[in-house]
Coordinates of C-alpha atoms (C1' of nucleotides) in Angstrom, one line a residue:
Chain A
X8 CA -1.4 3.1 29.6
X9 CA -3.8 0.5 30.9
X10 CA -5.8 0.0 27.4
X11 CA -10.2 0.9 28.0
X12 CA -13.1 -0.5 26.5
X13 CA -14.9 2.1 24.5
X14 CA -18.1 1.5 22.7
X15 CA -16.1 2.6 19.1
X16 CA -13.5 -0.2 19.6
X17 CA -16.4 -2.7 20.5
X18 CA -18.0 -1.2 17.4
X19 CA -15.2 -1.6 15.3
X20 CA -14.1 -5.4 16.5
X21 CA -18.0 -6.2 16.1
X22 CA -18.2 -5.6 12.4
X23 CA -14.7 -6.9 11.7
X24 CA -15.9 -10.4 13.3
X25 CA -19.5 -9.9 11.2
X26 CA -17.4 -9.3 8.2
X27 CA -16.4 -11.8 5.6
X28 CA -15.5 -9.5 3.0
X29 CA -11.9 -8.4 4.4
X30 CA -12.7 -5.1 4.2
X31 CA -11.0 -1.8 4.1
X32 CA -10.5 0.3 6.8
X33 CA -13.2 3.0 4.8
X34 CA -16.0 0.1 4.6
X35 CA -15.3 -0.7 8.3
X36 CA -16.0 3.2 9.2
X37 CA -19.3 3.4 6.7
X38 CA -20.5 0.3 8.9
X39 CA -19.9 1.2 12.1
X40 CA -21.3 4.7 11.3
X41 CA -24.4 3.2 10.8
X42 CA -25.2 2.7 14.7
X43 CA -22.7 5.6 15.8
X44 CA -23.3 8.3 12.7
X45 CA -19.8 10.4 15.3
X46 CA -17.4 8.4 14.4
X47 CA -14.5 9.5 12.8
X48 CA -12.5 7.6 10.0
X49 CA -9.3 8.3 12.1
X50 CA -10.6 6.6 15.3
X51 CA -11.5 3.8 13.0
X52 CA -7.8 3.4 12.1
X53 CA -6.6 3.9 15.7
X54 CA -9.1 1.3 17.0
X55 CA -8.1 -1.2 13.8
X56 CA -4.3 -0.5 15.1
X57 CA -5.1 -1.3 18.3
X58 CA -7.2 -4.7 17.2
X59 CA -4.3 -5.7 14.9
X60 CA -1.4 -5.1 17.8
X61 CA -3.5 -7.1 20.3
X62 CA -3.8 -9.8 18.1
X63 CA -7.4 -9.8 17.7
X64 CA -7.1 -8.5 13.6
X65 CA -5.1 -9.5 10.8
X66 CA -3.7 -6.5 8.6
X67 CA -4.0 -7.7 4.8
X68 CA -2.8 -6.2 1.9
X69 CA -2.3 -7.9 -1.8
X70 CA -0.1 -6.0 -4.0
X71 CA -1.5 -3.0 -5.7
X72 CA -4.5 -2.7 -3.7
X73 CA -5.8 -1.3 -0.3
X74 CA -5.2 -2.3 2.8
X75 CA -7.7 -5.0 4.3
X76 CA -8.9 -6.2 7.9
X77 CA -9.8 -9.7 8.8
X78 CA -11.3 -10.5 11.8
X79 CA -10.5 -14.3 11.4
X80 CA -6.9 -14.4 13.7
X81 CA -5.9 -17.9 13.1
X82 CA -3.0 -18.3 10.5
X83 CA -4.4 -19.0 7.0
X84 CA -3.9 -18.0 3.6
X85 CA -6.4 -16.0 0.9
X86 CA -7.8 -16.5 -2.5
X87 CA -8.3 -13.6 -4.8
X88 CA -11.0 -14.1 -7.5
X89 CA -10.2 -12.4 -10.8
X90 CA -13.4 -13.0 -12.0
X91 CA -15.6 -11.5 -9.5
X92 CA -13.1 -10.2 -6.4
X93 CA -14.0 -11.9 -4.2
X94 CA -11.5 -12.9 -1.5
X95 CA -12.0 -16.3 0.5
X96 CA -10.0 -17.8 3.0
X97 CA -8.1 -20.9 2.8
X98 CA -7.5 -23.3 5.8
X99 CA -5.2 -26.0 6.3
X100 CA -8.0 -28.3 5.0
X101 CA -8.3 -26.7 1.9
X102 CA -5.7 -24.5 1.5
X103 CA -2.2 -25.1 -0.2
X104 CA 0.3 -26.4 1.6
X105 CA 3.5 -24.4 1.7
X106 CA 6.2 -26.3 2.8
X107 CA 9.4 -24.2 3.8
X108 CA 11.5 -27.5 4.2
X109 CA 14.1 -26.5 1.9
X110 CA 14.5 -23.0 3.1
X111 CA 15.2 -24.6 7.2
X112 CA 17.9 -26.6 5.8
X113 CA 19.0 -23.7 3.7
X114 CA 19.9 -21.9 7.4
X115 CA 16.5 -19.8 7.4
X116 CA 14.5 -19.2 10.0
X117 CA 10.7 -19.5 9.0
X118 CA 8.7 -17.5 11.3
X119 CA 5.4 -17.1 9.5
X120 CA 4.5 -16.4 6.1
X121 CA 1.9 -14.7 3.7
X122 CA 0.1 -16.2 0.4
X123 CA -2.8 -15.5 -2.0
X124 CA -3.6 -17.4 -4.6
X125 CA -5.0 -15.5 -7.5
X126 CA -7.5 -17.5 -10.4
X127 CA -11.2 -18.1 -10.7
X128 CA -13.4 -19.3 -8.3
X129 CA -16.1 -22.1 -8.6
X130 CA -18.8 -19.8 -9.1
X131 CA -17.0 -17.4 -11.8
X132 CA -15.8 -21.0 -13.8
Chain B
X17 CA -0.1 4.3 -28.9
X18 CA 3.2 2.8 -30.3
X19 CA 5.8 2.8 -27.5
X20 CA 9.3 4.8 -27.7
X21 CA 12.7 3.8 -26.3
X22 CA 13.6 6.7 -24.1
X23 CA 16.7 7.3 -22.4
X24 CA 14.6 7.4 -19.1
X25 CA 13.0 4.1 -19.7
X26 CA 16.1 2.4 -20.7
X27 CA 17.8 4.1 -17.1
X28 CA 14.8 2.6 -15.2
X29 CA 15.1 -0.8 -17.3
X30 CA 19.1 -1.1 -16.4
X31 CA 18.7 0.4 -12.8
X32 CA 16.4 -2.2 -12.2
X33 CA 18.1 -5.1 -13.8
X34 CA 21.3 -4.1 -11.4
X35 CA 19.4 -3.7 -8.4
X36 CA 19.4 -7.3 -6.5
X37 CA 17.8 -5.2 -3.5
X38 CA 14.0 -4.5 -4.4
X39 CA 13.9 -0.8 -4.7
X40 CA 11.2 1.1 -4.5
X41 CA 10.3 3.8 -6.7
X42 CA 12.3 6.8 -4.7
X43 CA 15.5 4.3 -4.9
X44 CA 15.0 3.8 -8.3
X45 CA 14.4 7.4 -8.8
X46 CA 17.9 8.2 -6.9
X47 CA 19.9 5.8 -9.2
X48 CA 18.6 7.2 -12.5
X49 CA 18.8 10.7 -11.0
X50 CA 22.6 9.9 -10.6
X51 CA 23.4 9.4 -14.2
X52 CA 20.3 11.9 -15.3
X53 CA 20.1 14.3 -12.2
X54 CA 16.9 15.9 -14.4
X55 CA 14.9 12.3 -14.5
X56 CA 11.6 13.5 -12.2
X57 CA 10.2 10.8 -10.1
X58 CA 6.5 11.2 -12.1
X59 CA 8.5 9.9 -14.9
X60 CA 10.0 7.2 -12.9
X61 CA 6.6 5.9 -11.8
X62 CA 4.9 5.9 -15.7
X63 CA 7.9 3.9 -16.8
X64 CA 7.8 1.2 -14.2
X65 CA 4.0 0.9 -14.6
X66 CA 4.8 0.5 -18.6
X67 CA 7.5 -2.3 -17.6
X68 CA 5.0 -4.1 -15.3
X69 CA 2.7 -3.7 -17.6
X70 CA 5.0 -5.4 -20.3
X71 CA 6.1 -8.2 -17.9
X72 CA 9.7 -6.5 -17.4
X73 CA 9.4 -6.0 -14.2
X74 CA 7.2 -7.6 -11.2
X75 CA 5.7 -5.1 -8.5
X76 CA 6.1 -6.3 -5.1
X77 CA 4.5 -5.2 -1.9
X78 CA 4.6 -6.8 1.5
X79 CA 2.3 -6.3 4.2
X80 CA 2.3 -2.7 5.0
X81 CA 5.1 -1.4 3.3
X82 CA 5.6 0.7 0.4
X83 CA 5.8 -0.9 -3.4
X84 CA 8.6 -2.2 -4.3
X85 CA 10.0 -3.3 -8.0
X86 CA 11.6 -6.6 -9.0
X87 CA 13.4 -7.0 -12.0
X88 CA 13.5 -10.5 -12.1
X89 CA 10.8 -11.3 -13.6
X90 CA 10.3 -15.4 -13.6
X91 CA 7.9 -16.6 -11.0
X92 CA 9.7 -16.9 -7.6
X93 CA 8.6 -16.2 -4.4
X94 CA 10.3 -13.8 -1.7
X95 CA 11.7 -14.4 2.1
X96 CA 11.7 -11.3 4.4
X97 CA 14.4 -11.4 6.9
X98 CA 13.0 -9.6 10.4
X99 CA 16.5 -9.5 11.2
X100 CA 17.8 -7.3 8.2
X101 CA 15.4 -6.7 6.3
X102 CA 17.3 -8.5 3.3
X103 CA 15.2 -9.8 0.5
X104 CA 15.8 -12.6 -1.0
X105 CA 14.3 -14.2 -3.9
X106 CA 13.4 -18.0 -4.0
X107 CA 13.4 -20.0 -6.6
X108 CA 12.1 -23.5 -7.0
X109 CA 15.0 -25.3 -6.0
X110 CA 15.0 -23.5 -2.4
X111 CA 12.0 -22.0 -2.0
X112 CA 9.2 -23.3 -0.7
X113 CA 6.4 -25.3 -2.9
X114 CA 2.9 -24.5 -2.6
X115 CA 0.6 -27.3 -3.2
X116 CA -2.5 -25.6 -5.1
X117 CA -3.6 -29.2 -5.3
X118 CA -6.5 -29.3 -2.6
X119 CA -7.7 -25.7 -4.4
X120 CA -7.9 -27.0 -7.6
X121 CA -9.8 -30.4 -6.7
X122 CA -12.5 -28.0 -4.8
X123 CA -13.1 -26.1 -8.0
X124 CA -10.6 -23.4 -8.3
X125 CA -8.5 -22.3 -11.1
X126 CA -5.5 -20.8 -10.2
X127 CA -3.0 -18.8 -12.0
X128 CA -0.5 -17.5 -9.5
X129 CA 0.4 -17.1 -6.3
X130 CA 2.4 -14.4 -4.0
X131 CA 4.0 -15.7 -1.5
X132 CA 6.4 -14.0 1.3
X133 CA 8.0 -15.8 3.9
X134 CA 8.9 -13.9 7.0
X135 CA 11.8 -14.9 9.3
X136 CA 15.5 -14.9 9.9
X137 CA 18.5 -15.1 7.3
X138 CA 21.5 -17.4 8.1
X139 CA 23.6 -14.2 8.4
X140 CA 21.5 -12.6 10.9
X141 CA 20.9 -16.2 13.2
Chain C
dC3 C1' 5.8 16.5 -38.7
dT4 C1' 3.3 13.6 -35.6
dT5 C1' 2.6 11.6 -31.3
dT6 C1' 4.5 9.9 -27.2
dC7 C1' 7.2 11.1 -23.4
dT8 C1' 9.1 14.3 -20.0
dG9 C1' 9.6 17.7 -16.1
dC10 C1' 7.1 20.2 -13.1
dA11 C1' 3.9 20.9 -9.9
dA12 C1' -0.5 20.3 -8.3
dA13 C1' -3.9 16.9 -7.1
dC14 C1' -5.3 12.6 -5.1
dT15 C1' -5.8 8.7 -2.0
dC16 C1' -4.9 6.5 2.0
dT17 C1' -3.2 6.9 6.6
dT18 C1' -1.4 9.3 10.6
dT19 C1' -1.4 13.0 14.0
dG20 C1' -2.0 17.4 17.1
dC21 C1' -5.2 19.4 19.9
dA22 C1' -8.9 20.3 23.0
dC23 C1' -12.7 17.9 24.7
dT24 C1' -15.0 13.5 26.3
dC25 C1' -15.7 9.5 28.8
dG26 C1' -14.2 5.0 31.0
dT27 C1' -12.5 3.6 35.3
Chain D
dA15 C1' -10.2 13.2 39.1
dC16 C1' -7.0 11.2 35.9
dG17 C1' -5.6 10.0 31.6
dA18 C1' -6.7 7.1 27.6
dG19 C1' -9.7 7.7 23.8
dT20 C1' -12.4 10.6 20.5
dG21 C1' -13.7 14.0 16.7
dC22 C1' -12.1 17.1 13.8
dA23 C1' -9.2 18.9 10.6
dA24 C1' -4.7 19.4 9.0
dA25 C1' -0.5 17.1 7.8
dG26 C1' 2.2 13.2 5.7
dA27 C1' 3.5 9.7 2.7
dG28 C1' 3.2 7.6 -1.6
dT29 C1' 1.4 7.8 -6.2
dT30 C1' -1.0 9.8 -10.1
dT31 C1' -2.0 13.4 -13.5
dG32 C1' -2.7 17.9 -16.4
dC33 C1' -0.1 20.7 -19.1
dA34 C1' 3.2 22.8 -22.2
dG35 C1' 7.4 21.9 -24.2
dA36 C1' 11.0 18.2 -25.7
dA37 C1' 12.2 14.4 -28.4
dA38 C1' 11.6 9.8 -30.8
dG39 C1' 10.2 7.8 -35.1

DNA sequence: CTTTCTGCAAACTCTTTGCACTCGT
DNA sequence: ACGAGTGCAAAGAGTTTGCAGAAAG
């Protein structure tokens, strides 16, 4: 089951990296259409499956809505604007610190973890 | 649009109040169902939505899994055993803090956050 | 009585899957 | 040629909704 390079999975991890939006698997298929009119919402979600398990796409999902892709991989948290819904992506730099101390010396393992920060952003203030 | 107490809502109410697991709606639905085998789950679903909506109870949904309701209802964040699949809620005293400071000094308001951290419980290490 | 709520079932949305065909290797 | 991948359309899971009758106030 040696994995192959077809033009719809190139298609798809091109517009996920071109993407800043985090969008949803039906945005992702309406792009990609647009240079391969074929291809079918389905393959769209096999290929996104595929990215995700490979480690090449983050699955996102805040609560109540759709799910959304991200084709930024390294570990960092989201901002969800209230105002205008826009969804920006925090880095260690910027981002808020989450420190899991307490929890360690409580006996937990901390493997990973997943946070969005919901308000206003600068330009919605 | 005045609200009524109905037996279903208060079932739903209690059930959830009891439940220290997270249900989700077809759980909750089985627990009323056992003391009001007639409750339907359409009904189940309008009155968690009015309980959300009312701040009685706090939807929760993880990264690609289904909805789930909390009845606790103060802010507190949630670790995700991989082991178990337990759920358990954090408070401020073990959870972990998130530092929103950086955000706020780059011009961000924030209100909440939702915050899941993924791992392994004591019982299951 | 009036109006909200309920039970039922159908509808909806998002996602997954079976099948025959295509295309990468 | 072989078999993973594709398009299509149908099926699934979870959630919502229209309607007529039940029940709270």
């Amino acid at each position: 089951m040696r994995p192959r390079r077809t033009r719809q999975l190139a298609a798809v991890e091109d517009v996920l990296l071109a993407a800043s939006d985090h969008p949803t698997a039906a945005q992702i298929h309406e792009r990609v259409a647009q240079l391969m009119p074929q291809v079918s919402l389905g393959t769209v979600y096999r290929n996104l499956e595929k990215l995700a398990q490979a480690g090449r796409a983050v699955v996102v999902r805040f609560d109540g809505e759709v799910t959304r892709y991200d084709g930024t991989v390294e570990s960092h948290d989201h901002f969800v604007c209230r105002g205008c819904g826009c969804i920006v992506d925090l880095f260690a730099e910027v981002g808020p610190a989450v420190d899991t101390g307490a929890l360690e010396r409580a006996g937990y393992a901390v493997a990973e973890h997943s946070l969005a920060v919901f308000g206003t952003c600068p330009a919605c203030a």
